[in-house]
Amino acid sequence: MPLDHIVKDLGLAAFGRKELAIAETEMPGLMALREEFGTSKPLEGARIAGSLHMTIQTAVLIETLVKLGAEVRWASCNIFSTQDHAAAAIAEAGVPVFAVKGETLEEYWAYTDRIFQFPEGTCNMILDDGGDATLYILLGARVEAGETDLIAVPTSDEEVCLFNQIRKRLAQSPGWFTAQRDAIRGVTEETTTGVKRLYDLHKKGLLPFPAINVNDSVTKSKFDNKYGCKESLVDGIRRATDTMMAGKVAVVCGYGDVGKGSAASLRGAGARVKVTEVDPICALQAAMDGYEVTILEDEVTTADIFITTTGNRDVIRLEHMRQMKDMAIVGNIGHFDNEIQVAALRNHKWTNIKDQVDMIEMPSGSRIILLSEGRLLNLGNATGHPSFVMSASFSNQVLAQIELWTKPGEYAPGVYILPKQLDEKVARLHLRRIGAKLTVLDREQADYIGVSVEGPFKPEHYRY
Ligand code: NAI
């Protein structure tokens, strides 16, 4: 029987297992959910196709889903983010995983295809990060239905590889995409960019199943995106460049949740941080947090470090990079690599320094250091967020999977967020680990502010 996994080196499994054991001690939310649901196994019968950075923390998530009864197949949602020892540990435990750090784009889409290859024929749930697994099935089903104009002119290498993979699958198994799509009970989506794709699909009437927007649980975006990036951004820059951060001028493009964490990360390391924004509210927040708010064009010739955090496209463009001073560092921490115009640099002289670090020469002779070819650098150049914050994110993922799997028919196609009680529950599960004590309301106080003693403590419109 052919091996049902593709990993770099199964020999790394023992190392991965040891790091997993440490991560478990830092992931109290996931461990509490194992305790709570390990016997009742609410995910029994769920066949989850997972597409999310194959890291040590994700390995703890995968093993939690399995403990709760799910069958799981996994790939990474980025070509550079896999931790090979984590993938090896998961493969050795018998979970089909298809993920190698530095895989090609062709391999990326082939591995995405493999996560749907359950022995039963189809998956019935997707756990997504960025929306590529969902995109693969929904786009494939539309092409299968004869909407061939969709594949007429792919505009990027990424799209060329995606459409080649769709064509390959269609030739091998006619009807496959439609069968997969029709078997899916729901999708839970991890990140801002993937959530945006889901709302777009729903608006266009193209989302055939319900989706839970995990990103907008408060205990996800206000923690992972913010405090996670606060720890992992500088970690990525340091591991890549060993540059002295103190005293340098760093420009952070975007001051949403990731931008707030990223600016704090650089400031914490002693950099002088400037922020660019398009949204006046976020710009004002940045200013009142003490950052100079400016435009990229004013900083481009003088700053030392440029980081994009916007989830938007073409934020740092070729004309910007050509003006940067010699050895400026350029990186992105948003989900996709199109925040920086990397494609426009391909005809320049590249010198590879080490994995995920390149020096690129401009026509003027000045050079820039580009991190992870413009892909999210905290996972490409370092190991992503710490376990503790990922425990909060992934507890939301597990609760969202349980919600959609155990309540078929209760959710019409559309995009939902988890109820606030569950959000508060995730926070509660993490307090004890850091020695925090929670004050308990008495009845009079609860009545006075109009909440129940057990919560929820805030109305839906509260912004935290
Ligand atoms: P957000 O929507 O809270 O923030 C993005 C901000 O960028 C907004 O305030 C927006 O006004 C601003 N913006 C948009 N275009 C801009 C431009 N041209 N110049 C300057 N600012 C601009 O989104 P969030 O949650 O901060 O996520 C940002 C990206 O990071 C997304 O792609 C998300 O998927 C990704 N992400 C990455 C993580 C990682 O570990 N690397 C973790 C969580 C999210």
Coordinates of N, CA, C and O in Angstrom, one line a residue, residues 129-261:
D129 N -7.2 27.8 6.4 CA -6.4 29.0 6.8 C -6.0 29.8 5.6 O -5.1 29.4 4.9
G130 N -6.8 30.8 5.2 CA -6.6 31.6 4.0 C -7.5 31.2 2.9 O -7.6 31.9 1.9
G131 N -8.2 30.1 3.0 CA -9.2 29.7 2.1 C -8.8 28.9 0.9 O -9.6 28.7 0.0
D132 N -7.6 28.4 0.8 CA -7.1 27.7 -0.4 C -7.8 26.4 -0.6 O -8.2 26.0 -1.7
A133 N -8.1 25.6 0.5 CA -8.7 24.3 0.4 C -10.2 24.5 -0.1 O -10.6 23.8 -1.0
T134 N -10.8 25.5 0.5 CA -12.2 25.8 0.1 C -12.2 26.3 -1.4 O -13.0 25.8 -2.2
L135 N -11.3 27.1 -1.8 CA -11.2 27.6 -3.1 C -11.0 26.4 -4.1 O -11.6 26.4 -5.2
Y136 N -10.1 25.5 -3.8 CA -9.8 24.4 -4.6 C -11.1 23.6 -5.0 O -11.3 23.3 -6.2
I137 N -11.9 23.3 -4.0 CA -13.1 22.5 -4.2 C -14.1 23.3 -5.0 O -14.7 22.9 -6.0
L138 N -14.4 24.6 -4.5 CA -15.4 25.4 -5.2 C -15.1 25.8 -6.6 O -15.9 25.7 -7.5
L139 N -13.8 26.1 -6.8 CA -13.4 26.5 -8.2 C -13.4 25.2 -9.1 O -14.0 25.3 -10.2
G140 N -12.9 24.1 -8.5 CA -12.9 22.8 -9.3 C -14.4 22.5 -9.7 O -14.6 22.1 -10.8
A141 N -15.3 22.6 -8.8 CA -16.7 22.2 -9.1 C -17.3 23.2 -10.2 O -18.1 22.7 -11.0
R142 N -16.9 24.4 -10.1 CA -17.4 25.3 -11.2 C -16.8 25.0 -12.5 O -17.5 25.0 -13.5
V143 N -15.5 24.7 -12.5 CA -14.9 24.3 -13.8 C -15.6 23.0 -14.3 O -15.9 22.9 -15.5
E144 N -15.8 22.1 -13.4 CA -16.4 20.8 -13.7 C -17.8 21.1 -14.3 O -18.3 20.3 -15.2
A145 N -18.5 22.1 -13.9 CA -19.8 22.4 -14.4 C -19.8 23.2 -15.7 O -20.8 23.6 -16.2
G146 N -18.6 23.3 -16.2 CA -18.4 23.9 -17.6 C -18.1 25.4 -17.6 O -18.1 26.0 -18.7
E147 N -17.8 26.0 -16.4 CA -17.5 27.4 -16.4 C -16.0 27.6 -16.8 O -15.2 28.0 -16.0
T148 N -15.7 27.2 -18.0 CA -14.3 27.1 -18.4 C -13.6 28.5 -18.5 O -12.4 28.6 -18.5
D149 N -14.4 29.6 -18.7 CA -13.9 30.9 -18.8 C -13.0 31.2 -17.5 O -12.1 32.0 -17.6
L150 N -13.3 30.5 -16.4 CA -12.6 30.8 -15.2 C -11.1 30.5 -15.3 O -10.2 31.0 -14.6
I151 N -10.8 29.5 -16.2 CA -9.3 29.1 -16.3 C -8.7 29.7 -17.6 O -7.5 29.4 -17.9
A152 N -9.3 30.7 -18.2 CA -8.8 31.2 -19.5 C -7.4 31.8 -19.3 O -6.5 31.4 -19.9
V153 N -7.3 32.8 -18.4 CA -6.0 33.5 -18.3 C -5.5 33.6 -16.9 O -5.7 34.6 -16.2
P154 N -4.9 32.5 -16.4 CA -4.3 32.6 -15.0 C -3.3 33.7 -15.0 O -2.5 33.9 -16.0
T155 N -3.3 34.5 -13.9 CA -2.4 35.7 -14.0 C -1.1 35.5 -13.1 O -0.3 36.4 -13.2
S156 N -1.1 34.5 -12.3 CA 0.1 34.4 -11.5 C 0.6 32.9 -11.5 O -0.1 32.0 -11.9
D157 N 1.9 32.7 -11.1 CA 2.4 31.3 -11.0 C 1.5 30.5 -10.2 O 1.2 29.3 -10.5
E158 N 1.0 31.1 -9.1 CA 0.1 30.4 -8.2 C -1.1 29.9 -8.9 O -1.5 28.7 -8.7
E159 N -1.7 30.7 -9.7 CA -3.0 30.4 -10.4 C -2.7 29.3 -11.4 O -3.5 28.4 -11.6
V160 N -1.6 29.4 -12.1 CA -1.2 28.5 -13.2 C -1.2 27.1 -12.5 O -1.7 26.1 -13.0
C161 N -0.5 27.0 -11.4 CA -0.3 25.7 -10.7 C -1.7 25.2 -10.2 O -2.0 24.0 -10.3
L162 N -2.5 26.1 -9.7 CA -3.9 25.7 -9.2 C -4.7 25.1 -10.3 O -5.3 24.0 -10.2
F163 N -4.7 25.8 -11.5 CA -5.5 25.4 -12.6 C -5.0 24.1 -13.2 O -5.7 23.2 -13.6
N164 N -3.6 23.9 -13.2 CA -3.1 22.7 -13.7 C -3.5 21.5 -12.8 O -3.9 20.4 -13.3
Q165 N -3.5 21.7 -11.5 CA -3.9 20.7 -10.6 C -5.4 20.4 -10.7 O -5.8 19.2 -10.7
I166 N -6.2 21.4 -10.9 CA -7.7 21.2 -11.2 C -7.9 20.3 -12.4 O -8.6 19.3 -12.5
R167 N -7.1 20.7 -13.5 CA -7.3 20.0 -14.8 C -6.9 18.5 -14.6 O -7.5 17.6 -15.1
K168 N -5.8 18.3 -13.8 CA -5.3 16.9 -13.6 C -6.3 16.1 -12.9 O -6.6 15.0 -13.3
R169 N -6.9 16.7 -11.8 CA -7.9 16.0 -11.1 C -9.1 15.7 -11.9 O -9.7 14.6 -11.8
L170 N -9.5 16.7 -12.7 CA -10.7 16.5 -13.6 C -10.5 15.3 -14.6 O -11.4 14.5 -14.8
A171 N -9.3 15.3 -15.1 CA -9.0 14.2 -16.1 C -9.0 12.9 -15.4 O -9.5 11.9 -16.0
Q172 N -8.5 12.8 -14.2 CA -8.4 11.5 -13.5 C -9.8 11.1 -13.0 O -10.1 9.9 -13.0
S173 N -10.6 12.0 -12.4 CA -11.8 11.6 -11.7 C -12.9 12.6 -12.0 O -13.2 13.5 -11.3
P174 N -13.6 12.4 -13.2 CA -14.7 13.3 -13.5 C -15.8 13.2 -12.4 O -16.0 12.2 -11.8
G175 N -16.3 14.4 -12.1 CA -17.4 14.4 -11.0 C -16.8 14.5 -9.6 O -17.6 14.7 -8.7
W176 N -15.5 14.5 -9.5 CA -14.9 14.5 -8.2 C -15.1 15.7 -7.4 O -15.5 15.7 -6.2
F177 N -14.9 16.9 -8.0 CA -15.1 18.1 -7.3 C -16.5 18.3 -6.8 O -16.8 18.8 -5.7
T178 N -17.5 18.0 -7.6 CA -18.9 18.2 -7.3 C -19.2 17.2 -6.1 O -19.9 17.6 -5.2
A179 N -18.7 16.0 -6.2 CA -19.0 15.1 -5.1 C -18.4 15.6 -3.7 O -19.0 15.5 -2.7
Q180 N -17.2 16.1 -3.8 CA -16.5 16.7 -2.6 C -17.4 17.8 -2.1 O -17.7 17.9 -0.9
R181 N -17.7 18.8 -3.0 CA -18.5 19.9 -2.6 C -19.8 19.5 -1.9 O -20.1 20.1 -0.8
D182 N -20.5 18.6 -2.5 CA -21.8 18.2 -2.0 C -21.7 17.5 -0.6 O -22.7 17.4 0.1
A183 N -20.6 16.9 -0.3 CA -20.4 16.2 0.9 C -20.0 17.1 2.1 O -20.0 16.6 3.2
I184 N -19.7 18.3 1.8 CA -19.1 19.2 2.8 C -20.2 19.8 3.7 O -21.1 20.5 3.2
R185 N -20.1 19.5 5.0 CA -21.1 20.1 5.9 C -20.8 21.5 6.3 O -21.7 22.3 6.6
G186 N -19.5 21.8 6.3 CA -19.2 23.2 6.7 C -17.6 23.4 6.7 O -16.9 22.5 6.6
V187 N -17.3 24.7 6.8 CA -15.8 25.1 6.8 C -15.6 26.0 8.0 O -16.5 26.8 8.3
T188 N -14.5 25.8 8.6 CA -14.1 26.8 9.7 C -12.8 27.5 9.2 O -11.9 26.8 8.8
E189 N -12.8 28.8 9.2 CA -11.7 29.6 8.6 C -10.9 30.4 9.6 O -11.5 31.1 10.4
E190 N -9.6 30.2 9.5 CA -8.7 30.8 10.6 C -8.4 32.3 10.4 O -8.3 33.0 11.4
T191 N -8.2 32.8 9.2 CA -7.6 34.1 9.1 C -8.4 35.2 8.4 O -9.3 34.8 7.6
T192 N -8.0 36.4 8.6 CA -8.7 37.6 8.0 C -8.9 37.4 6.5 O -9.9 37.7 6.0
T193 N -7.8 37.1 5.8 CA -7.8 37.0 4.4 C -8.8 35.9 3.9 O -9.6 36.1 3.0
G194 N -8.8 34.7 4.6 CA -9.7 33.6 4.2 C -11.2 34.0 4.5 O -12.1 33.7 3.7
V195 N -11.4 34.7 5.6 CA -12.7 35.2 6.0 C -13.2 36.1 4.9 O -14.4 36.1 4.5
K196 N -12.4 37.0 4.4 CA -12.8 38.0 3.4 C -13.2 37.2 2.2 O -14.3 37.5 1.6
R197 N -12.5 36.2 1.8 CA -12.9 35.4 0.6 C -14.3 34.7 0.8 O -15.1 34.7 -0.1
L198 N -14.5 34.2 2.1 CA -15.8 33.6 2.4 C -17.0 34.6 2.2 O -18.0 34.3 1.6
Y199 N -16.8 35.8 2.8 CA -17.9 36.8 2.7 C -18.1 37.1 1.2 O -19.3 37.3 0.8
D200 N -17.0 37.3 0.4 CA -17.2 37.6 -1.0 C -18.0 36.5 -1.7 O -18.9 36.7 -2.5
L201 N -17.6 35.2 -1.4 CA -18.3 34.1 -2.0 C -19.8 34.1 -1.7 O -20.7 33.9 -2.5
H202 N -20.1 34.4 -0.4 CA -21.5 34.3 0.1 C -22.3 35.5 -0.6 O -23.4 35.3 -1.1
K203 N -21.6 36.6 -0.7 CA -22.3 37.8 -1.4 C -22.6 37.4 -2.8 O -23.7 37.8 -3.3
K204 N -21.8 36.7 -3.5 CA -22.0 36.3 -4.9 C -22.9 35.1 -5.0 O -23.1 34.6 -6.1
G205 N -23.4 34.6 -3.9 CA -24.2 33.4 -4.0 C -23.5 32.1 -4.3 O -24.0 31.1 -4.8
L206 N -22.1 32.1 -4.0 CA -21.3 31.0 -4.4 C -20.8 30.1 -3.3 O -20.0 29.2 -3.4
L207 N -21.4 30.4 -2.1 CA -21.0 29.6 -0.9 C -22.1 28.5 -0.6 O -23.1 28.9 -0.1
P208 N -21.8 27.3 -0.9 CA -22.9 26.3 -0.8 C -23.1 25.7 0.6 O -24.0 24.9 0.8
F209 N -22.2 26.0 1.5 CA -22.3 25.4 2.9 C -22.0 26.5 3.9 O -21.5 27.6 3.6
P210 N -22.4 26.2 5.2 CA -22.1 27.2 6.2 C -20.6 27.3 6.5 O -19.9 26.3 6.4
A211 N -20.2 28.5 7.0 CA -18.8 28.7 7.4 C -18.7 29.4 8.7 O -19.6 30.3 9.0
I212 N -17.8 29.0 9.6 CA -17.6 29.8 10.8 C -16.3 30.6 10.7 O -15.3 30.0 10.3
N213 N -16.5 31.8 10.9 CA -15.4 32.8 10.8 C -14.7 32.8 12.2 O -15.1 33.4 13.1
V214 N -13.7 31.9 12.3 CA -12.9 31.8 13.6 C -12.1 33.0 13.8 O -12.0 33.4 15.0
N215 N -11.6 33.7 12.8 CA -10.8 34.8 13.0 C -11.4 35.9 13.9 O -10.8 36.5 14.7
D216 N -12.7 36.1 13.7 CA -13.4 37.2 14.4 C -13.9 36.8 15.8 O -14.6 37.6 16.4
S217 N -13.6 35.6 16.2 CA -13.7 35.4 17.7 C -12.8 36.4 18.3 O -11.6 36.6 17.8
V218 N -13.2 37.0 19.4 CA -12.3 38.0 20.0 C -11.0 37.3 20.5 O -9.9 37.8 20.3
T219 N -11.2 36.1 21.0 CA -10.0 35.3 21.5 C -9.1 34.8 20.4 O -8.2 34.1 20.6
K220 N -9.5 35.1 19.1 CA -8.6 34.8 18.0 C -7.9 36.1 17.5 O -6.8 36.4 17.9
S221 N -8.7 37.0 16.8 CA -8.0 38.1 16.2 C -7.4 39.1 17.2 O -6.4 39.8 16.9
K222 N -8.0 39.3 18.3 CA -7.4 40.3 19.3 C -6.3 39.7 20.1 O -5.7 40.4 21.0
F223 N -5.9 38.4 19.9 CA -4.8 37.8 20.6 C -3.8 37.2 19.6 O -2.7 37.7 19.6
D224 N -4.1 36.3 18.8 CA -3.2 35.7 17.8 C -2.7 36.8 16.9 O -1.4 37.0 16.8
N225 N -3.6 37.5 16.2 CA -3.1 38.5 15.2 C -2.3 39.6 15.9 O -1.3 40.1 15.3
K226 N -2.6 39.9 17.1 CA -2.0 41.0 17.8 C -0.8 40.5 18.6 O 0.4 40.7 18.3
Y227 N -1.1 39.8 19.7 CA 0.0 39.4 20.6 C 0.9 38.3 20.0 O 2.1 38.2 20.3
G228 N 0.3 37.6 19.1 CA 1.1 36.5 18.4 C 2.2 37.2 17.5 O 3.4 36.9 17.6
C229 N 1.7 38.2 16.7 CA 2.7 38.9 15.8 C 3.7 39.7 16.7 O 4.8 39.9 16.3
K230 N 3.2 40.2 17.8 CA 4.1 40.9 18.7 C 5.4 40.1 19.0 O 6.5 40.6 19.1
E231 N 5.2 38.8 19.2 CA 6.3 37.9 19.5 C 7.0 37.4 18.3 O 8.2 37.2 18.3
S232 N 6.2 37.1 17.2 CA 6.8 36.3 16.1 C 7.4 37.2 15.0 O 8.2 36.7 14.3
L233 N 7.0 38.5 14.9 CA 7.6 39.3 13.8 C 9.1 39.5 14.0 O 9.9 39.2 13.1
V234 N 9.5 40.0 15.2 CA 10.9 40.3 15.4 C 11.7 39.0 15.4 O 12.8 38.9 14.9
D235 N 11.1 37.9 15.9 CA 11.7 36.6 15.9 C 12.1 36.2 14.4 O 13.2 35.8 14.2
G236 N 11.2 36.5 13.5 CA 11.5 36.1 12.1 C 12.6 37.0 11.5 O 13.5 36.5 10.8
I237 N 12.5 38.3 11.8 CA 13.6 39.2 11.3 C 14.9 38.9 11.8 O 15.9 38.8 11.1
R238 N 15.0 38.6 13.1 CA 16.2 38.2 13.7 C 16.8 36.9 13.2 O 18.0 36.9 12.9
R239 N 16.0 35.9 13.1 CA 16.5 34.6 12.6 C 17.0 34.8 11.2 O 18.0 34.1 10.8
A240 N 16.3 35.6 10.4 CA 16.7 35.8 9.0 C 18.0 36.6 8.8 O 18.8 36.3 8.0
T241 N 18.1 37.7 9.6 CA 19.1 38.7 9.3 C 20.1 39.0 10.4 O 21.2 39.6 10.2
D242 N 19.8 38.6 11.6 CA 20.6 39.0 12.8 C 20.9 40.5 12.9 O 21.9 40.9 13.4
T243 N 20.0 41.2 12.3 CA 20.2 42.7 12.3 C 20.0 43.3 13.7 O 19.2 42.8 14.4
M244 N 20.7 44.3 14.0 CA 20.4 45.1 15.2 C 19.2 45.9 15.0 O 19.1 46.7 14.1
M245 N 18.2 45.7 15.8 CA 16.9 46.3 15.6 C 16.9 47.7 16.3 O 16.3 48.7 15.8
A246 N 17.5 47.8 17.4 CA 17.5 49.0 18.2 C 18.1 50.2 17.4 O 19.2 50.1 16.8
G247 N 17.3 51.3 17.4 CA 17.8 52.5 16.7 C 17.4 52.5 15.2 O 17.4 53.6 14.6
K248 N 17.1 51.4 14.6 CA 16.7 51.4 13.2 C 15.3 52.0 13.0 O 14.5 52.0 13.9
V249 N 15.1 52.5 11.8 CA 13.7 53.0 11.5 C 13.0 51.9 10.7 O 13.5 51.4 9.7
A250 N 11.8 51.5 11.3 CA 11.0 50.5 10.7 C 9.7 51.1 10.3 O 9.1 51.8 11.1
V251 N 9.2 50.7 9.1 CA 7.9 51.2 8.6 C 7.0 50.0 8.6 O 7.3 48.9 8.0
V252 N 5.8 50.1 9.3 CA 4.8 49.0 9.3 C 3.6 49.5 8.5 O 3.0 50.6 8.8
C253 N 3.3 48.8 7.4 CA 2.2 49.2 6.5 C 1.0 48.5 7.0 O 0.9 47.3 7.0
G254 N 0.0 49.3 7.5 CA -1.2 48.7 8.0 C -1.2 48.7 9.6 O -0.2 48.3 10.2
Y255 N -2.3 49.2 10.2 CA -2.4 49.2 11.6 C -3.7 48.5 12.1 O -4.5 49.1 12.9
G256 N -4.0 47.4 11.5 CA -5.1 46.5 12.0 C -4.6 45.7 13.1 O -3.6 46.1 13.8
D257 N -5.2 44.5 13.3 CA -4.7 43.7 14.5 C -3.3 43.2 14.3 O -2.4 43.3 15.2
V258 N -2.9 42.8 13.1 CA -1.6 42.3 12.8 C -0.6 43.5 12.9 O 0.5 43.4 13.4
G259 N -1.0 44.6 12.3 CA -0.1 45.8 12.3 C 0.1 46.3 13.8 O 1.2 46.7 14.1
K260 N -0.9 46.3 14.6 CA -0.7 46.7 16.0 C 0.3 45.8 16.7 O 1.2 46.3 17.4
G261 N 0.2 44.5 16.5 CA 1.2 43.6 17.1 C 2.6 43.8 16.5 O 3.6 43.7 17.2

